Amino acid sequence: MPEKEVKLTNEVGLHARPAAVFSKAAAGFSADVTVAKGGQEANAKSIMAVLKLDVKKGDAVTIATEGDGAEDALEELVTLLESL
Amino acid sequence: MKSLRGVAASPGASVAPAWVYNQASFDLPTGTVDDREAEVERLREAIESVAQTLEEQASKTSGELAEVLEAQAMMARDPELATTAEGAIKSDGTNAARAIIDAGEGYAEALVASESEYMAARAGDIRDVCSRIARRCFGAPETDIRAMDDPAIVVATELPPADVASLDKELVMGIATQEGSRSSHTAIVARSLGIPAVVAVSGLIDAIADDSVIALDGDEGTVYVDPDDDTIEGTEKKTAARTEHRSQLLERVREGQSTTSDGRVIEMAANVGSVAELRGALEAGAEGVGLLRTELLYIDRPEPPDEDEQVALLEEMTGLLGDRRLVVRTFDFGADKPVPFLDMEAGPNPALGVRGIRLAREQPELLETQLRSITRAAQNGKLAVMAPMVASVAEVEWFVQQVGRAGGIDANVEVGAMIEVPSAVLVAELLAERLDFLSIGTNDLTQYLHAADRQQGTLSYLQDPFSPALLRAVEQVCVRARDKAWVGVCGEAAGDPAWALVAVGLGVTELSMGADALLEVRVAVGEHSFEECRSLADEVLAAGEAEEARHIAEALVS
């Protein structure tokens, strides 16, 4: 299962619009996508689960993907998170 | 009769039956179901229908309200939420309504526990979405605003965004909420629609019964529950007087261009931050936009809007404005107003740090895009652009050069600068020689003149627009810019009729203000000659105290 750690550098973390943008993008892949912070794991396709993680500026999250096109999905989502 | 006090959020008064909006007012079915498959299907249909409605509403609104509605649609379609709720139906035979409410509550409670105010607000969004789905599941009467048939005053703890987005001003005679502030969605939309509103009324919900009648005063921030005859009569008189007053005012100013009584043209423009605000301003008789705050386009976004998006917004506005001028202030960020995509050092004192044009010079890409979009929009509209926080001639020269490089000068875009730093006042003639106009931002200029933080309540006595120092600064700018550039004012002071007369007397020819002040200021200026304004200005400048200056000016208005 490919995974990668990303450090959130934008001001609002994964809260407002970035959470919606990220979740929507994750939902576009057929692979399963999880985002984890400090041992807590969430389904990245669920905006509510992502919000619940409470990811703030400076937090590191681990993105993991599994299934169809897992590698591509991981790469694209990591790029997205880094550009948020 | 009970009399409750809140915060006046949108002006006007009205008397009407209460229409209580209460998200929790339906009784959640407690029973279990036999046909679990059918129940799951029922839930899925309800989710789809609610999500679609929210998406439609999002597409019809703009700005922050649209973003919240979009996020709510995503919450409705959340795969985990559905899985949890469907799981409860399949394993325990829980009815669909109960299942979705319970599933949503799991998330809402976690968010409420977060320290961030933003997250707590999202908890409210989740609860609202789930209760909409639940109501649709068991066909309970819709308790949202669209179910209203008769004119009434809406009473609520707080109105969810989806209801704010569908307020009908033919039916909603007023709004009273127990929570909220002047900057909540409810208050902003109420003002733009001209619906009287009072928010943050403590004890409101407990004080109201289903058959209560309410008299609401959005100017004073009072709510009378089951008012006596005198109060009803008083409020109705006030409503009638207000309607009468407004129609008289409109009648008087409608006859064309705003001028002093002896014909000096004073452009009465509006400060706006969105298309919705612009519509309201035009209805109130705005002759242009004197300040378009473009920051709202950027805040809370992962990346800045591209050129096309900015052109589309500007063109929507010029389409509404016709041949009236749109003054765009380029983005005004600083460490106090951060955005995710700009690197900003907080610095020891953000108000005196890298902000406005200083930031644009360090990171010019954003400005370049913005200026190109302004140039393009100028093909079909009357555009002007001004830089915030200008403190020196070099900054103005750089800015003019940037506008030129983006094609703005060739496209006849007027170029100006905000005058909000004392150094800019002192070199105003040098700036005016290089520009088409100067626009005085009174709030910041007052703060910087007195070296007194405007956020600090105990220093509010140094924030008075009638302060002798500010009035002299306005005089200086007008004198130094004479025959070189036109001078406008786009701070809050422009919306005070008495202050506006003084500004006209000092030589200001454009006043830009909040839409709700336009009528009064237009009438005040129209009732006085330029000579009267000039002698008022002389008198006011002689006053040593803000209080004294204000008295002199207000005496002329009334």
Short mmCIF file of C-alpha atoms in Angstrom, two decimals, chain B residues 59-446:
data_model
loop_
_atom_site.label_atom_id
_atom_site.label_comp_id
_atom_site.label_asym_id
_atom_site.label_seq_id
_atom_site.Cartn_x
_atom_site.Cartn_y
_atom_site.Cartn_z
CA SER B 59 -25.13 27.88 -7.65
CA LYS B 60 -27.58 30.73 -7.16
CA THR B 61 -25.60 32.49 -4.42
CA SER B 62 -22.06 33.74 -4.22
CA GLY B 63 -19.16 34.24 -1.85
CA GLU B 64 -18.93 32.66 1.55
CA LEU B 65 -22.59 31.67 1.63
CA ALA B 66 -22.15 29.66 -1.59
CA GLU B 67 -19.07 27.95 -0.15
CA VAL B 68 -20.92 26.89 2.99
CA LEU B 69 -23.78 25.53 0.90
CA GLU B 70 -21.38 23.59 -1.32
CA ALA B 71 -19.69 22.11 1.74
CA GLN B 72 -23.12 21.17 3.11
CA ALA B 73 -23.97 19.38 -0.13
CA MET B 74 -20.74 17.41 0.26
CA MET B 75 -21.69 16.56 3.84
CA ALA B 76 -25.05 15.26 2.64
CA ARG B 77 -23.27 13.05 0.12
CA ASP B 78 -20.60 11.96 2.62
CA PRO B 79 -19.95 8.23 2.12
CA GLU B 80 -19.11 7.57 5.78
CA LEU B 81 -22.21 9.29 7.02
CA ALA B 82 -24.36 7.15 4.74
CA THR B 83 -22.50 3.96 5.69
CA THR B 84 -22.97 4.63 9.41
CA ALA B 85 -26.66 5.44 9.03
CA GLU B 86 -27.33 2.51 6.71
CA GLY B 87 -25.47 0.24 9.11
CA ALA B 88 -27.86 1.19 11.93
CA ILE B 89 -30.85 0.52 9.69
CA LYS B 90 -29.55 -2.86 8.54
CA SER B 91 -28.37 -4.14 11.90
CA ASP B 92 -30.96 -2.72 14.30
CA GLY B 93 -33.89 -1.78 12.09
CA THR B 94 -33.51 1.84 13.20
CA ASN B 95 -35.76 4.13 11.19
CA ALA B 96 -33.99 6.23 8.56
CA ALA B 97 -34.61 9.61 10.21
CA ARG B 98 -33.24 8.49 13.56
CA ALA B 99 -30.31 6.76 11.88
CA ILE B 100 -29.15 9.84 9.98
CA ILE B 101 -29.53 12.16 12.98
CA ASP B 102 -27.50 9.79 15.18
CA ALA B 103 -24.83 9.35 12.53
CA GLY B 104 -24.47 13.11 12.06
CA GLU B 105 -24.38 13.73 15.79
CA GLY B 106 -21.28 11.54 16.09
CA TYR B 107 -19.39 13.97 13.87
CA ALA B 108 -21.01 17.12 15.19
CA GLU B 109 -20.03 16.35 18.78
CA ALA B 110 -16.42 15.75 17.80
CA LEU B 111 -16.31 19.12 16.00
CA VAL B 112 -17.91 21.00 18.87
CA ALA B 113 -15.12 19.70 21.08
CA SER B 114 -12.55 21.35 18.80
CA GLU B 115 -11.29 24.68 20.07
CA SER B 116 -11.76 26.41 16.77
CA GLU B 117 -14.83 28.57 16.32
CA TYR B 118 -14.83 27.61 12.67
CA MET B 119 -15.17 23.92 13.51
CA ALA B 120 -18.02 24.59 15.90
CA ALA B 121 -19.84 26.35 13.08
CA ARG B 122 -19.35 23.30 10.86
CA ALA B 123 -21.02 21.20 13.58
CA GLY B 124 -24.09 23.39 13.11
CA ASP B 125 -23.88 22.79 9.36
CA ILE B 126 -23.78 19.01 9.86
CA ARG B 127 -26.77 19.06 12.22
CA ASP B 128 -28.72 21.20 9.78
CA VAL B 129 -27.99 18.86 6.86
CA CYS B 130 -28.96 15.78 8.87
CA SER B 131 -32.19 17.26 10.12
CA ARG B 132 -33.13 18.20 6.54
CA ILE B 133 -32.49 14.62 5.46
CA ALA B 134 -34.44 13.28 8.43
CA ARG B 135 -37.44 15.46 7.71
CA ARG B 136 -37.46 14.33 4.11
CA CYS B 137 -37.24 10.68 5.22
CA PHE B 138 -40.52 10.64 7.07
CA GLY B 139 -42.30 13.40 5.21
CA ALA B 140 -42.56 15.75 8.19
CA PRO B 141 -43.73 19.25 7.32
CA GLU B 142 -40.81 21.26 6.06
CA THR B 143 -39.90 23.66 8.79
CA ASP B 144 -37.53 25.61 6.66
CA ILE B 145 -38.23 29.07 5.32
CA ARG B 146 -39.62 27.86 2.02
CA ALA B 147 -42.63 26.41 3.84
CA MET B 148 -43.85 29.89 4.84
CA ASP B 149 -47.08 30.99 3.12
CA ASP B 150 -48.14 34.07 5.04
CA PRO B 151 -46.16 37.19 5.85
CA ALA B 152 -44.49 36.82 9.24
CA ILE B 153 -41.47 37.67 11.33
CA VAL B 154 -39.05 34.76 11.37
CA VAL B 155 -37.84 33.81 14.82
CA ALA B 156 -34.91 31.41 15.18
CA THR B 157 -31.96 30.49 17.33
CA GLU B 158 -29.88 31.07 14.23
CA LEU B 159 -30.85 30.62 10.60
CA PRO B 160 -28.93 27.94 8.68
CA PRO B 161 -27.27 29.12 5.45
CA ALA B 162 -29.71 27.15 3.30
CA ASP B 163 -32.58 29.15 4.75
CA VAL B 164 -30.77 32.43 4.55
CA ALA B 165 -30.23 31.70 0.86
CA SER B 166 -33.94 31.29 0.25
CA LEU B 167 -35.33 34.24 2.20
CA ASP B 168 -38.30 35.75 0.36
CA LYS B 169 -38.65 39.43 1.10
CA GLU B 170 -42.34 39.40 0.15
CA LEU B 171 -43.06 37.04 3.03
CA VAL B 172 -40.36 37.72 5.59
CA MET B 173 -41.34 40.95 7.31
CA GLY B 174 -38.51 40.76 9.78
CA ILE B 175 -35.99 38.44 11.36
CA ALA B 176 -35.13 37.96 15.02
CA THR B 177 -32.44 35.51 16.09
CA GLN B 178 -31.18 34.54 19.51
CA GLU B 179 -27.60 34.02 18.32
CA GLY B 180 -25.55 35.70 15.64
CA SER B 181 -23.89 39.06 15.14
CA ARG B 182 -23.95 41.94 12.69
CA SER B 183 -21.57 39.95 10.50
CA SER B 184 -23.46 36.65 10.44
CA HIS B 185 -24.96 35.47 7.13
CA THR B 186 -28.43 36.31 8.36
CA ALA B 187 -27.55 39.93 9.09
CA ILE B 188 -25.66 40.46 5.83
CA VAL B 189 -28.39 38.99 3.64
CA ALA B 190 -31.15 40.80 5.59
CA ARG B 191 -29.42 44.13 4.98
CA SER B 192 -28.93 43.45 1.30
CA LEU B 193 -32.63 42.54 0.93
CA GLY B 194 -33.86 45.39 3.11
CA ILE B 195 -35.50 43.10 5.68
CA PRO B 196 -35.46 44.53 9.22
CA ALA B 197 -33.49 42.30 11.58
CA VAL B 198 -32.42 42.08 15.21
CA VAL B 199 -29.85 39.47 16.22
CA ALA B 200 -28.28 38.21 19.48
CA VAL B 201 -31.57 38.62 21.37
CA SER B 202 -31.05 36.69 24.58
CA GLY B 203 -34.04 34.77 25.89
CA LEU B 204 -35.83 35.13 22.56
CA ILE B 205 -36.88 31.53 21.96
CA ASP B 206 -38.24 31.04 25.48
CA ALA B 207 -40.25 34.24 25.23
CA ILE B 208 -42.13 33.24 22.09
CA ALA B 209 -45.18 31.01 21.72
CA ASP B 210 -46.57 29.72 18.43
CA ASP B 211 -49.28 32.36 18.27
CA SER B 212 -47.14 35.28 19.43
CA VAL B 213 -47.21 38.57 17.61
CA ILE B 214 -43.97 40.51 17.35
CA ALA B 215 -43.10 44.16 16.89
CA LEU B 216 -39.53 44.42 15.74
CA ASP B 217 -37.36 47.52 15.50
CA GLY B 218 -34.21 46.94 13.48
CA ASP B 219 -32.90 50.46 14.10
CA GLU B 220 -32.93 50.22 17.85
CA GLY B 221 -32.44 46.48 18.20
CA THR B 222 -35.62 45.79 20.15
CA VAL B 223 -38.11 42.93 19.90
CA TYR B 224 -41.53 43.28 21.57
CA VAL B 225 -43.36 40.01 22.09
CA ASP B 226 -47.16 40.32 22.15
CA PRO B 227 -46.93 44.11 22.04
CA ASP B 228 -49.67 46.30 23.50
CA ASP B 229 -51.69 48.60 21.25
CA ASP B 230 -49.46 51.59 21.86
CA THR B 231 -46.33 49.68 20.86
CA ILE B 232 -48.01 48.30 17.75
CA GLU B 233 -49.19 51.74 16.79
CA GLY B 234 -45.76 53.20 17.48
CA THR B 235 -44.00 50.57 15.39
CA GLU B 236 -46.49 50.82 12.54
CA LYS B 237 -46.08 54.57 12.55
CA LYS B 238 -42.36 54.12 12.41
CA THR B 239 -42.66 51.69 9.50
CA ALA B 240 -44.97 54.07 7.66
CA ALA B 241 -42.73 57.03 8.40
CA ARG B 242 -39.71 55.14 7.20
CA THR B 243 -41.40 54.05 3.96
CA GLU B 244 -42.62 57.59 3.42
CA HIS B 245 -39.21 59.06 4.23
CA ARG B 246 -37.41 56.70 1.89
CA SER B 247 -39.78 57.25 -0.99
CA GLN B 248 -39.49 61.02 -0.53
CA LEU B 249 -35.73 60.75 -0.45
CA LEU B 250 -35.68 58.55 -3.50
CA GLU B 251 -37.99 60.95 -5.29
CA ARG B 252 -35.69 63.84 -4.51
CA VAL B 253 -32.47 62.18 -5.55
CA ARG B 254 -33.83 60.26 -8.52
CA GLU B 255 -33.91 63.33 -10.71
CA GLY B 256 -30.38 62.69 -11.83
CA GLN B 257 -26.86 63.44 -10.84
CA SER B 258 -26.09 64.27 -7.22
CA THR B 259 -25.08 67.87 -6.80
CA THR B 260 -25.03 70.51 -4.14
CA SER B 261 -28.03 72.82 -4.29
CA ASP B 262 -26.00 75.16 -6.51
CA GLY B 263 -24.98 72.45 -8.94
CA ARG B 264 -21.49 71.26 -7.90
CA VAL B 265 -21.37 67.60 -8.93
CA ILE B 266 -20.59 65.22 -6.07
CA GLU B 267 -20.47 61.57 -7.06
CA MET B 268 -22.24 59.37 -4.51
CA ALA B 269 -20.68 55.94 -4.74
CA ALA B 270 -20.84 52.76 -2.69
CA ASN B 271 -18.27 50.55 -0.96
CA VAL B 272 -18.95 46.94 -1.97
CA GLY B 273 -17.39 43.51 -1.56
CA SER B 274 -19.69 41.36 -3.68
CA VAL B 275 -22.17 41.38 -6.54
CA ALA B 276 -25.05 41.06 -4.07
CA GLU B 277 -23.87 44.18 -2.24
CA LEU B 278 -23.57 46.01 -5.54
CA ARG B 279 -27.19 45.21 -6.44
CA GLY B 280 -28.36 46.57 -3.09
CA ALA B 281 -26.25 49.69 -3.57
CA LEU B 282 -27.67 50.37 -7.03
CA GLU B 283 -31.22 50.01 -5.68
CA ALA B 284 -30.29 52.57 -3.05
CA GLY B 285 -29.20 54.98 -5.77
CA ALA B 286 -25.43 54.52 -5.96
CA GLU B 287 -23.82 56.46 -8.80
CA GLY B 288 -20.84 54.14 -8.96
CA VAL B 289 -18.54 52.04 -6.83
CA GLY B 290 -15.88 54.04 -5.01
CA LEU B 291 -14.29 51.05 -3.33
CA LEU B 292 -14.40 47.44 -4.43
CA ARG B 293 -12.70 45.41 -1.75
CA THR B 294 -11.08 42.60 -3.69
CA GLU B 295 -9.64 40.76 -0.68
CA LEU B 296 -12.83 38.75 -0.27
CA LEU B 297 -12.03 37.05 -3.56
CA TYR B 298 -8.91 35.59 -2.03
CA ILE B 299 -9.51 34.89 1.61
CA ASP B 300 -9.85 31.28 2.68
CA ARG B 301 -8.78 29.89 -0.68
CA PRO B 302 -5.92 27.51 -1.31
CA GLU B 303 -4.87 29.40 -4.41
CA PRO B 304 -5.68 32.81 -5.86
CA PRO B 305 -8.44 33.23 -8.45
CA ASP B 306 -7.05 33.23 -11.99
CA GLU B 307 -7.38 36.07 -14.47
CA ASP B 308 -10.54 34.70 -16.10
CA GLU B 309 -12.35 34.34 -12.80
CA GLN B 310 -11.50 37.94 -11.89
CA VAL B 311 -12.56 39.22 -15.31
CA ALA B 312 -15.88 37.38 -14.97
CA LEU B 313 -16.57 39.01 -11.60
CA LEU B 314 -15.61 42.50 -12.81
CA GLU B 315 -17.71 42.11 -15.94
CA GLU B 316 -20.71 41.01 -13.92
CA MET B 317 -20.30 44.24 -11.96
CA THR B 318 -19.73 46.54 -14.95
CA GLY B 319 -22.76 44.93 -16.57
CA LEU B 320 -24.85 46.16 -13.65
CA LEU B 321 -23.09 49.53 -13.48
CA GLY B 322 -23.39 50.49 -17.15
CA ASP B 323 -21.49 53.73 -17.64
CA ARG B 324 -20.97 54.27 -13.91
CA ARG B 325 -17.43 53.99 -12.55
CA LEU B 326 -16.04 50.97 -10.72
CA VAL B 327 -13.02 51.78 -8.53
CA VAL B 328 -11.12 48.58 -7.77
CA ARG B 329 -8.78 48.62 -4.82
CA THR B 330 -6.02 46.12 -5.45
CA PHE B 331 -5.74 43.41 -2.84
CA ASP B 332 -4.96 44.69 0.63
CA PHE B 333 -3.36 41.91 2.65
CA GLY B 334 -0.95 42.00 5.47
CA ALA B 335 0.06 39.81 8.35
CA ASP B 336 -3.23 40.84 10.00
CA LYS B 337 -5.22 39.53 7.01
CA PRO B 338 -3.20 36.48 5.91
CA VAL B 339 -3.94 34.32 2.89
CA PRO B 340 -2.63 30.79 2.39
CA PHE B 341 -0.77 31.45 -0.86
CA LEU B 342 1.35 34.45 0.10
CA ASP B 343 4.43 34.35 2.29
CA MET B 344 4.02 36.93 4.97
CA GLU B 345 6.32 37.70 7.82
CA ALA B 346 4.25 38.81 10.79
CA GLY B 347 6.87 41.38 11.80
CA PRO B 348 6.88 43.11 15.17
CA ASN B 349 3.85 45.27 14.29
CA PRO B 350 1.53 44.04 11.50
CA ALA B 351 -0.29 47.37 11.12
CA LEU B 352 3.05 49.02 10.34
CA GLY B 353 4.51 46.07 8.46
CA VAL B 354 4.53 44.65 4.96
CA ARG B 355 0.96 45.11 3.75
CA GLY B 356 -0.98 46.63 0.85
CA ILE B 357 1.28 47.92 -1.91
CA ARG B 358 4.38 47.02 0.11
CA LEU B 359 3.45 43.35 -0.14
CA ALA B 360 2.57 43.72 -3.83
CA ARG B 361 6.07 45.07 -4.54
CA GLU B 362 7.67 42.10 -2.82
CA GLN B 363 5.43 39.55 -4.55
CA PRO B 364 4.10 41.21 -7.71
CA GLU B 365 2.59 38.19 -9.51
CA LEU B 366 -0.79 38.49 -7.81
CA LEU B 367 -1.00 42.18 -8.65
CA GLU B 368 -0.02 41.56 -12.26
CA THR B 369 -2.87 39.10 -12.71
CA GLN B 370 -5.29 41.48 -11.04
CA LEU B 371 -4.22 44.41 -13.21
CA ARG B 372 -4.54 42.36 -16.39
CA SER B 373 -8.07 41.37 -15.42
CA ILE B 374 -8.91 45.04 -14.80
CA THR B 375 -7.54 45.98 -18.23
CA ARG B 376 -9.68 43.31 -19.87
CA ALA B 377 -12.81 44.34 -17.98
CA ALA B 378 -12.19 47.94 -19.07
CA GLN B 379 -13.10 46.98 -22.64
CA ASN B 380 -16.74 46.95 -21.53
CA GLY B 381 -16.86 49.22 -18.53
CA LYS B 382 -15.57 52.31 -16.77
CA LEU B 383 -12.75 51.03 -14.58
CA ALA B 384 -10.44 52.73 -12.12
CA VAL B 385 -7.81 51.11 -9.95
CA MET B 386 -6.16 52.25 -6.74
CA ALA B 387 -3.35 51.01 -4.54
CA PRO B 388 -3.73 50.61 -0.77
CA MET B 389 -1.24 51.78 1.90
CA VAL B 390 0.73 54.13 -0.35
CA ALA B 391 3.39 56.03 1.63
CA SER B 392 5.78 57.42 -0.98
CA VAL B 393 6.17 58.79 -4.49
CA ALA B 394 8.32 55.81 -5.48
CA GLU B 395 5.50 53.42 -4.65
CA VAL B 396 3.07 55.41 -6.81
CA GLU B 397 5.51 55.51 -9.71
CA TRP B 398 5.98 51.77 -9.47
CA PHE B 399 2.22 51.22 -9.34
CA VAL B 400 1.52 53.43 -12.36
CA GLN B 401 4.22 51.53 -14.23
CA GLN B 402 2.59 48.21 -13.35
CA VAL B 403 -0.81 49.42 -14.55
CA GLY B 404 0.84 50.59 -17.78
CA ARG B 405 2.57 47.28 -18.33
CA ALA B 406 -0.73 45.45 -17.87
CA GLY B 407 -2.23 47.66 -20.60
CA GLY B 408 -4.44 49.59 -18.19
CA ILE B 409 -3.33 53.09 -19.20
CA ASP B 410 -4.05 52.37 -22.88
CA ALA B 411 -7.43 50.94 -21.87
CA ASN B 412 -8.30 54.27 -20.16
CA VAL B 413 -8.28 52.83 -16.66
CA GLU B 414 -8.00 55.70 -14.17
CA VAL B 415 -5.16 55.22 -11.69
CA GLY B 416 -5.27 56.37 -8.09
CA ALA B 417 -4.00 55.77 -4.59
CA MET B 418 -5.58 55.36 -1.20
CA ILE B 419 -4.55 58.13 1.16
CA GLU B 420 -4.39 56.46 4.54
CA VAL B 421 -0.81 57.07 5.68
CA PRO B 422 0.18 60.51 7.00
CA SER B 423 3.25 60.68 4.74
CA ALA B 424 0.98 60.41 1.70
CA VAL B 425 -0.99 63.44 2.93
CA LEU B 426 2.20 65.47 3.19
CA VAL B 427 3.31 64.63 -0.36
CA ALA B 428 -0.18 64.62 -1.83
CA GLU B 429 0.70 67.11 -4.59
CA LEU B 430 3.56 64.89 -5.78
CA LEU B 431 1.22 61.91 -5.84
CA ALA B 432 -1.56 63.89 -7.53
CA GLU B 433 0.81 64.93 -10.34
CA ARG B 434 1.31 61.27 -11.17
CA LEU B 435 -2.27 60.04 -10.69
CA ASP B 436 -5.87 60.61 -11.77
CA PHE B 437 -7.33 60.52 -8.29
CA LEU B 438 -6.71 60.19 -4.56
CA SER B 439 -9.15 58.38 -2.29
CA ILE B 440 -8.95 59.07 1.42
CA GLY B 441 -9.47 56.04 3.65
CA THR B 442 -10.59 57.76 6.82
CA ASN B 443 -10.49 54.76 9.16
CA ASP B 444 -6.84 53.92 8.66
CA LEU B 445 -5.77 57.53 8.20
CA THR B 446 -7.32 58.43 11.57
#
